[in-house]
XYZ file of C-alpha atoms in Angstrom:
632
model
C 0.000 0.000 0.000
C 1.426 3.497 -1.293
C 1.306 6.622 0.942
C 3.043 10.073 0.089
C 4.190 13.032 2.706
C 1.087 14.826 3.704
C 1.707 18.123 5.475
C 1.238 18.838 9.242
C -2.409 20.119 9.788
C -3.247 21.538 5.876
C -4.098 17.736 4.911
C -7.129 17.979 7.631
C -10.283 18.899 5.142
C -13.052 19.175 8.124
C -12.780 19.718 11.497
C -12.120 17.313 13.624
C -14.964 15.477 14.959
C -16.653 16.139 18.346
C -16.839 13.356 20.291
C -20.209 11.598 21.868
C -22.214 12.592 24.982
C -20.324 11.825 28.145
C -21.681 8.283 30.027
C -22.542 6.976 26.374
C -20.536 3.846 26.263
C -19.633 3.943 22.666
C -15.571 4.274 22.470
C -13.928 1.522 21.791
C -9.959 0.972 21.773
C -7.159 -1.465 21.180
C -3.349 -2.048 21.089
C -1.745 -3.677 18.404
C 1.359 -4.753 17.853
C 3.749 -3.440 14.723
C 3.760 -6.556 12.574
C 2.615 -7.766 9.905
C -0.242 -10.087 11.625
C -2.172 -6.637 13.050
C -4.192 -5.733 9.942
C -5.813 -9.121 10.332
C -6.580 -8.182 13.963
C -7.905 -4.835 13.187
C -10.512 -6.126 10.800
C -11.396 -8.652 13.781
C -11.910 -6.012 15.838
C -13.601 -3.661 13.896
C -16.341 -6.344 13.106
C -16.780 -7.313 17.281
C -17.133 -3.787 17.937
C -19.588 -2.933 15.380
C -21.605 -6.584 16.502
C -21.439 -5.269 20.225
C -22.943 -2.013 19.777
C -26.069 -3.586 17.969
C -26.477 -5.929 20.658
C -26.343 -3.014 23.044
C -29.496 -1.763 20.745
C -28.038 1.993 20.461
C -30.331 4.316 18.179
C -27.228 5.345 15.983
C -26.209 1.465 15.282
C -29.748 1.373 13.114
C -27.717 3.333 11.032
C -24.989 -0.579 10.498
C -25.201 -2.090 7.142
C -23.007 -4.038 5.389
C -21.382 -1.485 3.211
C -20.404 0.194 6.010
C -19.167 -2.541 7.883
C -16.878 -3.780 4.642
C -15.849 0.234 4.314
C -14.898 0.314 8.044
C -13.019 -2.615 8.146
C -11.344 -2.107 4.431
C -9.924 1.713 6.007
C -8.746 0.474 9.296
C -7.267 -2.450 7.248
C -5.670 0.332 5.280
C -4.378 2.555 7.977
C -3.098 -0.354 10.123
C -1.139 -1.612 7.331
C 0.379 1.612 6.536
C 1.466 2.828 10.170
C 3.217 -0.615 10.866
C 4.608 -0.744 7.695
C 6.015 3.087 7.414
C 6.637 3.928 11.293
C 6.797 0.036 12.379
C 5.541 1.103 16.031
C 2.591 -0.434 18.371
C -0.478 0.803 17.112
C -3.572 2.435 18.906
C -6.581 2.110 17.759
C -10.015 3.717 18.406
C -13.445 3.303 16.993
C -15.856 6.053 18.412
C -19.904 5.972 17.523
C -21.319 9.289 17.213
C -24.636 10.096 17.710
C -25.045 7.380 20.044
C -27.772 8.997 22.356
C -29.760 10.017 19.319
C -29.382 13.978 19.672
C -26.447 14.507 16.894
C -26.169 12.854 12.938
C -24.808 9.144 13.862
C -21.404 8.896 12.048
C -18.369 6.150 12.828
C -14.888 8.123 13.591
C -11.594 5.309 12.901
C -8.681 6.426 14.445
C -4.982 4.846 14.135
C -2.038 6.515 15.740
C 1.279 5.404 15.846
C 4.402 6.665 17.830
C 7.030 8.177 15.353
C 4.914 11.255 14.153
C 8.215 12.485 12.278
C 8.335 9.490 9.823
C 5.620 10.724 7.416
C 4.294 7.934 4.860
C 5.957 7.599 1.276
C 4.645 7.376 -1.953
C 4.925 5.161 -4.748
C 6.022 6.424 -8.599
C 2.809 6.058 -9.545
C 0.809 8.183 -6.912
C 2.573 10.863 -8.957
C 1.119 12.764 -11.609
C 3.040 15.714 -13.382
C 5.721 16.144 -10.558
C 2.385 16.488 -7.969
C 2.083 13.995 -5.047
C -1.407 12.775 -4.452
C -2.169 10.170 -1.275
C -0.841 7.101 -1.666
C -3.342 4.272 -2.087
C -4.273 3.801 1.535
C -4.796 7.413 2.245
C -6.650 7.990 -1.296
C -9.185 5.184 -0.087
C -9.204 6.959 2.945
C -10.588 10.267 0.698
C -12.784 8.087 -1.486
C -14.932 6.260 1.708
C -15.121 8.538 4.153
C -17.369 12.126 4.482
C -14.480 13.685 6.442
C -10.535 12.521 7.282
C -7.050 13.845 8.747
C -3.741 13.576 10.022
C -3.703 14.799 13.666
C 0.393 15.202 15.357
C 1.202 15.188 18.915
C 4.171 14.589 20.896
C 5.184 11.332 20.041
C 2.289 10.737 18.036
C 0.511 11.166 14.585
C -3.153 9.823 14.333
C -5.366 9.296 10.806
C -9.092 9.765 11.427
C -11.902 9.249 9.479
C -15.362 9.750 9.622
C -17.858 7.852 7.708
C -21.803 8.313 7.774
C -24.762 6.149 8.644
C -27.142 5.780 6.245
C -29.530 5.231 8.108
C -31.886 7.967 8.011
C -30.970 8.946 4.352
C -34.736 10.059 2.903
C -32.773 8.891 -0.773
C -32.523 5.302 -1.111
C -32.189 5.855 -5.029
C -29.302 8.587 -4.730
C -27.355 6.739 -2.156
C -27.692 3.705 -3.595
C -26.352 5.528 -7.125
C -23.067 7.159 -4.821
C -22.316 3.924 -3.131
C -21.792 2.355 -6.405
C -19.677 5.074 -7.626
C -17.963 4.883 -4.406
C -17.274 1.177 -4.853
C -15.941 1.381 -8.128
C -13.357 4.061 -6.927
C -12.289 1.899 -4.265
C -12.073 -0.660 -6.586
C -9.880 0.898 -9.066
C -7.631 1.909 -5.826
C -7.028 -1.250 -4.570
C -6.280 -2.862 -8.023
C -2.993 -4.176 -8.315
C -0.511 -1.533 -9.051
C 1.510 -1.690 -12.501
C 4.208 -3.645 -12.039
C 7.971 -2.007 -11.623
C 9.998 -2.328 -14.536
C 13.748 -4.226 -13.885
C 15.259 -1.002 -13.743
C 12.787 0.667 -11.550
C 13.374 -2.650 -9.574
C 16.989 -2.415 -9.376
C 16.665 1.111 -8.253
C 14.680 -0.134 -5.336
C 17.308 -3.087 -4.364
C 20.247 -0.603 -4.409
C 18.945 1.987 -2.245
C 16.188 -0.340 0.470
C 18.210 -3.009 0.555
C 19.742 -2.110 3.841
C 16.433 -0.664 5.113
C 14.891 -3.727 3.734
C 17.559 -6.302 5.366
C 17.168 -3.917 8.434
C 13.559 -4.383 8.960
C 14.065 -8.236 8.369
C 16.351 -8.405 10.762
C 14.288 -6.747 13.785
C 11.221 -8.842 12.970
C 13.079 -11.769 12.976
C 15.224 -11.124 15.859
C 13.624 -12.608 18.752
C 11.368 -15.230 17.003
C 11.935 -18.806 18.739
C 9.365 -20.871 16.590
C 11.112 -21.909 13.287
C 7.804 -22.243 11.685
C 6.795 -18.770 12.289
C 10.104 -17.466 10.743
C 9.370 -18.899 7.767
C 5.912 -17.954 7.923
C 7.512 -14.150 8.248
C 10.142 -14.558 5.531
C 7.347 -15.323 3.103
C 5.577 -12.505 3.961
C 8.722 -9.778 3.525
C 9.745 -11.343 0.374
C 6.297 -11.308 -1.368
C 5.467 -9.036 -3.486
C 8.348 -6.731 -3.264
C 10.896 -9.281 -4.184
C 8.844 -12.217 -5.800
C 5.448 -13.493 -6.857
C 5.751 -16.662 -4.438
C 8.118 -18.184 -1.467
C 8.218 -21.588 -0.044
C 10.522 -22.314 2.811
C 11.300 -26.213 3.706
C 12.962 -27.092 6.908
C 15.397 -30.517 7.024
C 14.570 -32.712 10.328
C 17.134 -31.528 13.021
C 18.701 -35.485 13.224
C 18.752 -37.052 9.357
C 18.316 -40.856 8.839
C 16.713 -42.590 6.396
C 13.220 -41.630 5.200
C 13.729 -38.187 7.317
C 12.706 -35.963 4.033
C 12.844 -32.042 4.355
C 9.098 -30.790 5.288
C 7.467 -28.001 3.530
C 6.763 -25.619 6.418
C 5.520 -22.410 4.736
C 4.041 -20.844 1.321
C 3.055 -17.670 0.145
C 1.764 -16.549 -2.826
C 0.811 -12.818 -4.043
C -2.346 -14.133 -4.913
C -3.518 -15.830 -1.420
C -6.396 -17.922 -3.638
C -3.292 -19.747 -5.046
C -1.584 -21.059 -1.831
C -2.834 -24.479 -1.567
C -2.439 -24.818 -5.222
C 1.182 -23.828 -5.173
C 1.654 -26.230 -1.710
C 0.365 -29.498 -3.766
C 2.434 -29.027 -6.221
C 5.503 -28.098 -4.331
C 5.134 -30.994 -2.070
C 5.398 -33.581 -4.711
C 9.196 -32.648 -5.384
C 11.107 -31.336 -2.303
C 13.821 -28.965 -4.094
C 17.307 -31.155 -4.191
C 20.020 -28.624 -4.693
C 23.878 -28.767 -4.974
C 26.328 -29.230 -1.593
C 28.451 -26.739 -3.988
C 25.269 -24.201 -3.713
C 26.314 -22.323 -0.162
C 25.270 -18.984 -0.157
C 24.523 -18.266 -3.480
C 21.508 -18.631 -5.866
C 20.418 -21.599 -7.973
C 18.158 -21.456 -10.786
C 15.679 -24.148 -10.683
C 12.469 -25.179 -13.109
C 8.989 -23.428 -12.280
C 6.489 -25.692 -10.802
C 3.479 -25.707 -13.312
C 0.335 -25.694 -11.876
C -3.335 -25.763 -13.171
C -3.697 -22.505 -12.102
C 0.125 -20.744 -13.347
C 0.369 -22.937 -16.335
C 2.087 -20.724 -19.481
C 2.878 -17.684 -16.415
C 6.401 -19.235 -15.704
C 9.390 -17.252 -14.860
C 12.557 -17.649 -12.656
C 12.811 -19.692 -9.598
C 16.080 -18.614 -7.445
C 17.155 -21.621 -4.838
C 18.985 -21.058 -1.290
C 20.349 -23.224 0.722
C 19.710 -22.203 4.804
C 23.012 -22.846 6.230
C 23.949 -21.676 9.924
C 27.499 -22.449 11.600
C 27.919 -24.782 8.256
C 25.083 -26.843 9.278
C 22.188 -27.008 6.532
C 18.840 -25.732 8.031
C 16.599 -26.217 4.906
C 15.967 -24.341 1.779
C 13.944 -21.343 0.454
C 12.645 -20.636 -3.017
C 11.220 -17.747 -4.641
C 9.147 -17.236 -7.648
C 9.411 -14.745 -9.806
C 6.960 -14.190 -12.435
C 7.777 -13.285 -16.033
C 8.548 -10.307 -16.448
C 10.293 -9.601 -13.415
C 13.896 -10.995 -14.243
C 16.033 -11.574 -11.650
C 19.155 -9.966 -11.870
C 22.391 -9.732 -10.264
C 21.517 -7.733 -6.961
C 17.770 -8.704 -6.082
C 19.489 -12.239 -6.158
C 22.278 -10.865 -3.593
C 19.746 -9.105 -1.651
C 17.970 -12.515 -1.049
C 20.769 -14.171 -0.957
C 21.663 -12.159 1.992
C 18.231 -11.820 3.379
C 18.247 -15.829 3.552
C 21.444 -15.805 5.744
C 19.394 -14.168 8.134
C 16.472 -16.578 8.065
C 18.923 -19.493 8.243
C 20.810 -17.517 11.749
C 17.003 -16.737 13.377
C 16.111 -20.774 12.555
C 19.311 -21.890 13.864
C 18.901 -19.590 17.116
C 15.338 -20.852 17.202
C 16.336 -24.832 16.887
C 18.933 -23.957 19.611
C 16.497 -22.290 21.933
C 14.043 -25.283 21.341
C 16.383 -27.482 22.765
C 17.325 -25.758 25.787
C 14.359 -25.927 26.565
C 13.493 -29.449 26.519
C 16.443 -30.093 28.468
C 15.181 -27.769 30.823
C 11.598 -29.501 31.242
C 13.604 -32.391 31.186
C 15.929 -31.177 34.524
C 12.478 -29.196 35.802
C 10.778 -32.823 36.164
C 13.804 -33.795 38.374
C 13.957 -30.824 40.586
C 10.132 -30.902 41.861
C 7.833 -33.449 42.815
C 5.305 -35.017 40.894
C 3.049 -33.938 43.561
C 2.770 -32.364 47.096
C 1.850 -34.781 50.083
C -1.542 -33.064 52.200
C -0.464 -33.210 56.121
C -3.296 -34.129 58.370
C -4.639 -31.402 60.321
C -3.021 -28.625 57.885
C -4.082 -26.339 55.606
C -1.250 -26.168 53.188
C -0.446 -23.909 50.016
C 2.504 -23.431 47.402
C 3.567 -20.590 44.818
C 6.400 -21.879 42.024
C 7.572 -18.751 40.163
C 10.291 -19.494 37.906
C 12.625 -16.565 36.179
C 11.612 -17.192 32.979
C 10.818 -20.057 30.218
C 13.436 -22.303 29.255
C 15.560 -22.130 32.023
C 15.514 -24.760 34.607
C 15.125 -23.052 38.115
C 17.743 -23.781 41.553
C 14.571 -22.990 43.867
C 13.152 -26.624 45.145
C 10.712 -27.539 46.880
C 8.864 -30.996 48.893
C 6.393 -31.805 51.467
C 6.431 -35.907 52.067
C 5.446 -38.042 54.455
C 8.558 -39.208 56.987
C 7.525 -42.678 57.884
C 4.884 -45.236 56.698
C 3.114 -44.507 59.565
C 1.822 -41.496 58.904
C 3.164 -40.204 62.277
C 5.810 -37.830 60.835
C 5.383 -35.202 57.630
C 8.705 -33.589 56.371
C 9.110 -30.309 54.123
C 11.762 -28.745 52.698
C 12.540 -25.018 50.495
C 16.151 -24.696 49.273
C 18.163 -22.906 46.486
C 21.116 -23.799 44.634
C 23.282 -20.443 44.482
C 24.580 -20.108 41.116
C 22.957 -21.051 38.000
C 22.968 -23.113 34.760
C 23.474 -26.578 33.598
C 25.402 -27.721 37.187
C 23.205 -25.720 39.939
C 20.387 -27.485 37.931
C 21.733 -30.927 38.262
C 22.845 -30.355 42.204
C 19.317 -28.958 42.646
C 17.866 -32.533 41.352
C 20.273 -34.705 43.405
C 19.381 -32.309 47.096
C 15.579 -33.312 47.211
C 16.096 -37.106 46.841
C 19.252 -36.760 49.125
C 16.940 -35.296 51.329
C 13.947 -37.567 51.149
C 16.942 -40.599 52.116
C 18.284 -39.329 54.688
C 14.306 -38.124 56.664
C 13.377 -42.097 55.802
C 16.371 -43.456 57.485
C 14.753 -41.627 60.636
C 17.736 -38.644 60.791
C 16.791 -35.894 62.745
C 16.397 -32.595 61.607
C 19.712 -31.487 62.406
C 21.333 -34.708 61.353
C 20.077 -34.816 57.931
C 21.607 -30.825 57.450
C 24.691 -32.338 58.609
C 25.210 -35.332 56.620
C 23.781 -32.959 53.183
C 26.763 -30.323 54.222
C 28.617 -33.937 53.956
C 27.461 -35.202 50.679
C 28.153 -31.436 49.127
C 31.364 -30.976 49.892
C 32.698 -35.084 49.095
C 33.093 -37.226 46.153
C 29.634 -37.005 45.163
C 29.554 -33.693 43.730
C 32.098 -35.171 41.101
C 28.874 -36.728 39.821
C 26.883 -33.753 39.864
C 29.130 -31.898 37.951
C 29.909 -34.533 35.268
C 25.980 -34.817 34.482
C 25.969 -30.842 34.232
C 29.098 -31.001 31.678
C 26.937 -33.743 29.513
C 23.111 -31.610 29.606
C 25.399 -28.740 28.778
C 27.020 -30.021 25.933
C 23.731 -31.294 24.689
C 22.319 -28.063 24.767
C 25.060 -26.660 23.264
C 26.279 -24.651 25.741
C 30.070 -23.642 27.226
C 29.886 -24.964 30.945
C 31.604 -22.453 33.115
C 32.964 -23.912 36.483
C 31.154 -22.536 39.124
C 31.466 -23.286 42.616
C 28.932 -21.693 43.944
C 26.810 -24.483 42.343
C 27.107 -26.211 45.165
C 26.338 -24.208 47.834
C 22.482 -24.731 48.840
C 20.424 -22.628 51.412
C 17.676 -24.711 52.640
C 14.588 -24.552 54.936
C 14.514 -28.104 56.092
C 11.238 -29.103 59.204
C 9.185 -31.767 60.588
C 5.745 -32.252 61.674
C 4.342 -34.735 64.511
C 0.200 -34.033 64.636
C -0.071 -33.616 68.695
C -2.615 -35.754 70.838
C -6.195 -34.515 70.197
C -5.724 -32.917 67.127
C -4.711 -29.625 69.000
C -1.726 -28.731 66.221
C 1.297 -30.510 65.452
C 4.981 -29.963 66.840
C 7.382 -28.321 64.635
C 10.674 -28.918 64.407
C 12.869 -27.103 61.708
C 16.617 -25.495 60.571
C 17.626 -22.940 58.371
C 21.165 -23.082 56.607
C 21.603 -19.810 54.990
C 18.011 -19.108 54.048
C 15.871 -16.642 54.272
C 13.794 -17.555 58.253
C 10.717 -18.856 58.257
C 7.879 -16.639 59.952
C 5.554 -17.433 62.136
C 1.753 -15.391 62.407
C -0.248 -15.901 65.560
C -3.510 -15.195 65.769
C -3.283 -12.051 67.151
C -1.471 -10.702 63.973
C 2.086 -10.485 65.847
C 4.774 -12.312 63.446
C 8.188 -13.494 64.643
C 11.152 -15.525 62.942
C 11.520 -19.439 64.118
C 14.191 -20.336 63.208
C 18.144 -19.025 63.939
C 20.432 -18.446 60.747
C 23.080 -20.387 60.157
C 25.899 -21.392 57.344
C 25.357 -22.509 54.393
C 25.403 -26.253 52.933
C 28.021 -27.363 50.796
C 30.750 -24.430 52.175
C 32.384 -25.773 55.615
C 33.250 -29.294 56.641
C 32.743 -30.216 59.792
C 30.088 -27.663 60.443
C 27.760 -28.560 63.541
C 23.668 -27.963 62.878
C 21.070 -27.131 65.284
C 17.095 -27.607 65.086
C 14.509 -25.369 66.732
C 11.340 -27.188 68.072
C 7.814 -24.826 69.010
C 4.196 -26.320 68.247
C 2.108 -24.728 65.411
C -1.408 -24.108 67.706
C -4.757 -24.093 65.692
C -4.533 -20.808 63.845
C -1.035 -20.214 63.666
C 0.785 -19.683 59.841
C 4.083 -20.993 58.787
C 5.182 -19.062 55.920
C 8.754 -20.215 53.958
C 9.948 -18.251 51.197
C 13.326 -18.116 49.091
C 15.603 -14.857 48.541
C 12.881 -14.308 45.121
C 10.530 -13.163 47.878
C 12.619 -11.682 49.951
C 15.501 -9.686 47.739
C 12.771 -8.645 44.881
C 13.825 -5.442 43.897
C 12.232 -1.913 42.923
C 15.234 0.287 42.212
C 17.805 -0.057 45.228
C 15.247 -1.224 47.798
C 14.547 -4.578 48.517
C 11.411 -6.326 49.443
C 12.090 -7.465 52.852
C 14.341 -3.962 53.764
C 12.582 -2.484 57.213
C 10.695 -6.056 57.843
C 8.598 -5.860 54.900
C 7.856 -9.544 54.272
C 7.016 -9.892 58.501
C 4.850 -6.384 57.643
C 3.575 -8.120 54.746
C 2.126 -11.008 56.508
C 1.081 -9.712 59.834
C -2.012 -7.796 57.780
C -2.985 -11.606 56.518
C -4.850 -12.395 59.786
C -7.598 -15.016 59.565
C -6.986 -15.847 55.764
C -6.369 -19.685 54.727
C -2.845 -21.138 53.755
C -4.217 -20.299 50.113
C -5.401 -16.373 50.573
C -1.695 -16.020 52.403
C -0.135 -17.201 49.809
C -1.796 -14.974 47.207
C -1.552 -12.074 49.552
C 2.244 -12.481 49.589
C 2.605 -12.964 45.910
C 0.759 -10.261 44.535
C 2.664 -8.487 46.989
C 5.969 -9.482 44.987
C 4.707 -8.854 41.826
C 3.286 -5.104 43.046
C 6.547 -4.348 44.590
C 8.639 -4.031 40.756
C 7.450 -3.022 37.957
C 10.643 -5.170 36.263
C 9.624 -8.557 35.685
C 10.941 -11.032 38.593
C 14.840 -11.730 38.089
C 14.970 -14.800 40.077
C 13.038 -17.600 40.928
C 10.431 -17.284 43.478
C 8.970 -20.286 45.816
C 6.801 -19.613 48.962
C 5.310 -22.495 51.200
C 2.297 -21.459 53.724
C 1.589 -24.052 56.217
C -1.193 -23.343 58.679
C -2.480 -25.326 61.945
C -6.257 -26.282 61.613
C-alpha cells in the first residue's frame, strides 16, 4: 500500500470530529502490535465492535449495514497496514460511535495513531502525476470512503481519522444507492494491483532499500523462537516486493533414512493460489547442490493448473547456519520480473538471516526441553496433604526455558503417617550444574528423613554429601546436559552451595496442632503469624550447605497451635527489587504477613505474591517459591 508526505495540519479537510455525549458507552480501543499479523486483527476487531454495539441496541447502530461494515473494516485495514509498515511502532486504535444517544447525525470516527509522528508515509512512482504527489493508495481510499478525514500530530504521536456516515436515516434510497456504487468502483480501481515495476525501476529499489529492507528483516526476525513462524515471516517480507511466491522447507534436526525435508511455509501474491502452489511443491522437495552455499540456484517453475504458461525464474537457497544445513527457500518470480544480479544478492543475503534466526530458534528449542527435562527432576510429581493442615505453594520461575535452583517438597517421613517432612532450598549459582545439584538435594533429602535422621542430622550429613566425592557426579551430568544443549559450561562453585529450609511435623494428641521442628542453613527464616497478627522468625540463621566441613547444625522445636501460619519463602521473595530497595528492607515480608490475619494457607499465599509482583514493575529476576503451612 502506497502513501506520500502529507503536510502537518493543511491535509485535515473538516474539522475534527466532536466526540459523543459523556456516560454513552460507545468508544472503543485497542493495542496492536507493529507486525505484519495486526491488519488481520484490526478487521477482527472492527467487526466485534460494530456486533457489540447492535447488541447493546443503540439508536445510531440502526444506522450498520453491510457497506459500512466492509468500508470500516477495508480503512482500518488500510491505515493499520500503513502505520506498521512506514513507522513500524505499536499501534492504537479507536473506533468512536457518534450520535449514540440520538441527539447529533450518527457517524463512525476510525482512528490509528502510531508513535514516530516524524516518519511521514511515502509514496509510490505512480501516486505521482506531473511532478504532484497525491495520497498514496491507503490514504486515497481513505478520501474516497469517508465524508471527512485527517492527520492529527502530537508529541510522540501522529493519528489518521476518518469519519464515515450512517445511512440510516438517508430520505434517498435511489441517490445513495447511485453514490455507493460510484464509491465502490473508486475503491475498486484503488485497490487494483498496481503496474508492475519495470527491472530497472526494480533495481533502483534493491540498491537503495536493501539495507532498510535487510534492516527491517532483521528486527522482525530477531527474537522469534518458533522456526515455523520465521518462515511464515520470511514469506511474507519477500512477497510481493521481491517475488510473486516463497516456499521455505525445513530438514529434520537429526537425518536418517526416510527423514525428508518438510514443507513448512508458502506464500503466494495471490492468497487464492496457496494451496495450489503447496500441492504441487510438495510432490518434489527442491534437491540442490552441496556446492550451492550462499549463493543462488536457478531451478524449473512448478506448473500448476492454475500458473500454467505464467512461468518465470525460480532462485534456490540453501539455509546454512554455523555450516550446518537448516533447509531451503525458493522464490518465484513471475515473467517479467527478471532476476538480476543484486535482487538475487539481496535474497541471498536476506536468507542468511532466516537461516541464523532458525538456527537460534532450533537452539532455543532445545534448551528448553532439556530444561523440562531437569524441571521434572527438581520438583515433585506432587505435594503430600499433612493431616490437620491447611497447606499452600507458589512456584515462580525466572523465565521459560531455564531450569530453576529454587526446590521444593512436602512428604510423608515414615509409613506410619506419624511424621510429615518439608523442605525449600536454592542452589546459588545457575545453569546446567546448579540445575543438576538442585535434582540430586531433594532425593538426598527424602533418604536421609526415611532413614529416621533428625532434623539437624540430615543438614549435617547434606553439608557432607556437598562438599565429598559425590559432587564429582553432579558436575559430570551438568558437563553432559550442557554439551547437549550446546552450551560452554563455566565452572562454578557456587553451584554447590544450597540454602535450605529443612522441618518436621508430629500431629499432637487430640488434634490440638502438630509440633514443629525445623533449621535454616543460609536461608531466608521462616515466619511465624499468631492469631493475634504479631509475626516473629523461628528459626536461627546459620551457614550454608556445601561451604564448611565439619560444620555442627542445630534444630529449633515450638508447636504450630490451631490458627497459627508458617510461611517459607526463598531470597525471590525476599531480595525482589524496585530500584535499590529490597522487598524485605525495614521487615517488609514480617509487615507483609502480619495484615494476613484469619486468611487460609491459600489467601496467604496470594496475599504475599501479589505483593511481589506489586513491589517491581521489572519482571521477577529470580526464581520465586513460597510455602504457607497453617495449623487447623
Amino acid at each position: 500500500m502506497g502513501s506520500i508526505p502529507v503536510q502537518r495540519e493543511t491535509a485535515v479537510r473538516t474539522a475534527r470530529p466532536s466526540g459523543p455525549p459523556a456516560g454513552v458507552p460507545s468508544v472503543v480501543r485497542t493495542s496492536l502490535p507493529g507486525n505484519p499479523l495486526s491488519p488481520s486483527a484490526a478487521r477482527r476487531f472492527v467487526r466485534a465492535a460494530l456486533a457489540d454495539w447492535t447488541a447493546l441496541g443503540l439508536p445510531a447502530a440502526t444506522g450498520f449495514t453491510d457497506q459500512l461494515a466492509d468500508d470500516s473494516v477495508l480503512i482500518a485495514s488500510e491505515l493499520v497496514t500503513n502505520a506498521v509498515v512506514h513507522a513500524g511502532t505499536t499501534v492504537e486504535m479507536l473506533l468512536r460511535l457518534e450520535g449514540a444517544a440520538g441527539d447529533e447525525q450518527p457517524a463512525l470516527v476510525i482512528e490509528v495513531s502510531d508513535h514516530h509522528p516524524s516518519r511521514e508515509v511515502r509514496s509510490d512512482p505512480e501516486d505521482h502525476q506531473d511532478g504532484a504527489p497525491e495520497y498514496g493508495r491507503g490514504l486515497r481510499l481513505v478520501s474516497t470512503l469517508a465524508e471527512a478525514w485527517g492527520i492529527t500530530y502530537r508529541t510522540g504521536l501522529k493519528t489518521v481519522w476518518t469519519r464515515l456516515p450512517l445511512d440510516g436515516g438517508d430520505p434517498q434510497p435511489a441517490a445513495d444507492s447511485d453514490r455507493r456504487l460510484r464509491r465502490g468502483l473508486r475503491a475498486a480501481e484503488i485497490l487494483a494491483p498496481a503496474p508492475r515495476r519495470t527491472q530497472g525501476e526494480e533495481r533502483e529499489w534493491s540498491s537503495s532499500g536493501a539495507l532498510s529492507f535487510l534492516a527491517e528483516a532483521s528486527e522482525l526476525l530477531a527474537g522469534q523462537f518458533d522456526e515455523d513462524m520465521i518462515a511464515a515471516l520470511a514469506g511474507q517480507l519477500l512477497v510481493p516486493r521481491l517475488g510473486d511466491w516463497c516456499a521455505v522447507w525445513l530438514d529434520p534436526e537429526a537425518g536418517g533414512p526416510g527423514r525428508r525435508p518438510r514443507l513448512s511455509r508458502v506464500w503466494h501474491a495471490h492468497e487464492s493460489r496457496i494451496d495450489e502452489l503447496r500441492a504441487v511443491l510438495e510432490k518434489d522437495p527442491p534437491q540442490l547442490p552441496e556446492s550451492a552455499r550462499g549463493g543462488a540456484v536457478t531451478l524449473e517453475w512448478p506448473v500448476t493448473d492454475g500458473t500454467a504458461g505464467a512461468e518465470g525464474t525460480v532462485l534456490g537457497y540453501r539455509l546454512l547456519a554455523a555450516g550446518r544445513p537448516l533447509g531451503t527457500l525458493l522464490l518465484g518470480r513471475a515473467a517479467g520480473r527478471r532476476a538480476h544480479e543484486e535482487v538475487a544478492a539481496l535474497v541471498g543475503d536476506f536468507a542468511r538471516r532466516v537461516a541464523l534466526a532458525i538456527g537460534a530458534a532450533r537452539q532455543y528449542t532445545r534448551q528448553a526441553t532439556i530444561s523440562r527435562v531437569l524441571q521434572r527432576g527438581l520438583l515433585p510429581s506432587s505435594v503430600a496433604e499433612i493431616p490437620g493442615m491447611d497447606s499452600a505453594l507458589v512456584y515462580e520461575p525466572r523465565g521459560e526455558g531455564v531450569a530453576g535452583g529454587d526446590f521444593y517438597d512436602v512428604f510423608p517421613g515414615d509409613s506410619a503417617g506419624g511424621r510429615w517432612c518439608f523442605a525449600l532450598g536454592d542452589v546459588q549459582g545457575s545453569g546446567p550444574e546448579a540445575a543438576v545439584v538442585t535434582g540430586l538435594a531433594r532425593p538426598w533429602l527424602r533418604l536421609l528423613a526415611r532413614e529416621g535422621y533428625q532434623v539437624s542430622e540430615v543438614l549435617d550429613r547434606l553439608n557432607k554429601l556437598l562438599l565429598d566425592d559425590a559432587m564429582e557426579t553432579a558436575e559430570a551430568a551438568a558437563r553432559m546436559v550442557a554439551v547437549a544443549g550446546g552450551q560452554e559450561l563455566h565452572e562454578d562453585p557456587q553451584s554447590r552451595f544450597l540454602s535450605l529450609l529443612y522441618g518436621e511435623l508430629v500431629p499432637l494428641p487430640g488434634g490440638a496442632g502438630v509440633r514443629c521442628t525445623l533449621a535454616s542453613a543460609g536461608h531466608p527464616l521462616p515466619l511465624l503469624l499468631s492469631p493475634d497478627g504479631t509475626v516473629r522468625a523461628a528459626a536461627a540463621p546459620q551457614m550454608l550447605l556445601g561451604v564448611v566441613e565439619g560444620v555442627t547444625y542445630e534444630s529449633e522445636t515450638f508447636d504450630l497451635l490451631p490458627g497459627d501460619t508458617l510461611l517459607c519463602v526463598t531470597d525471590g521473595v525476599t531480595e525482589r527489587r524496585a530500584g535499590p530497595r529490597m522487598f524485605d528492607d525495614g521487615d517488609g515480608l514480617s509487615a507483609e504477613l502480619a495484615g494476613c490475619t484469619g486468611l487460609t494457607a491459600q489467601g496467604v499465599a496470594e496475599r504475599i505474591k501479589q505483593a511481589v509482583y506489586a513491589f517491581g514493575v521489572e519482571p521477577l529476576d529470580d526464581d520465586m517459591a513460597l510455602l504457607v503451612l497453617r495449623a487447623e
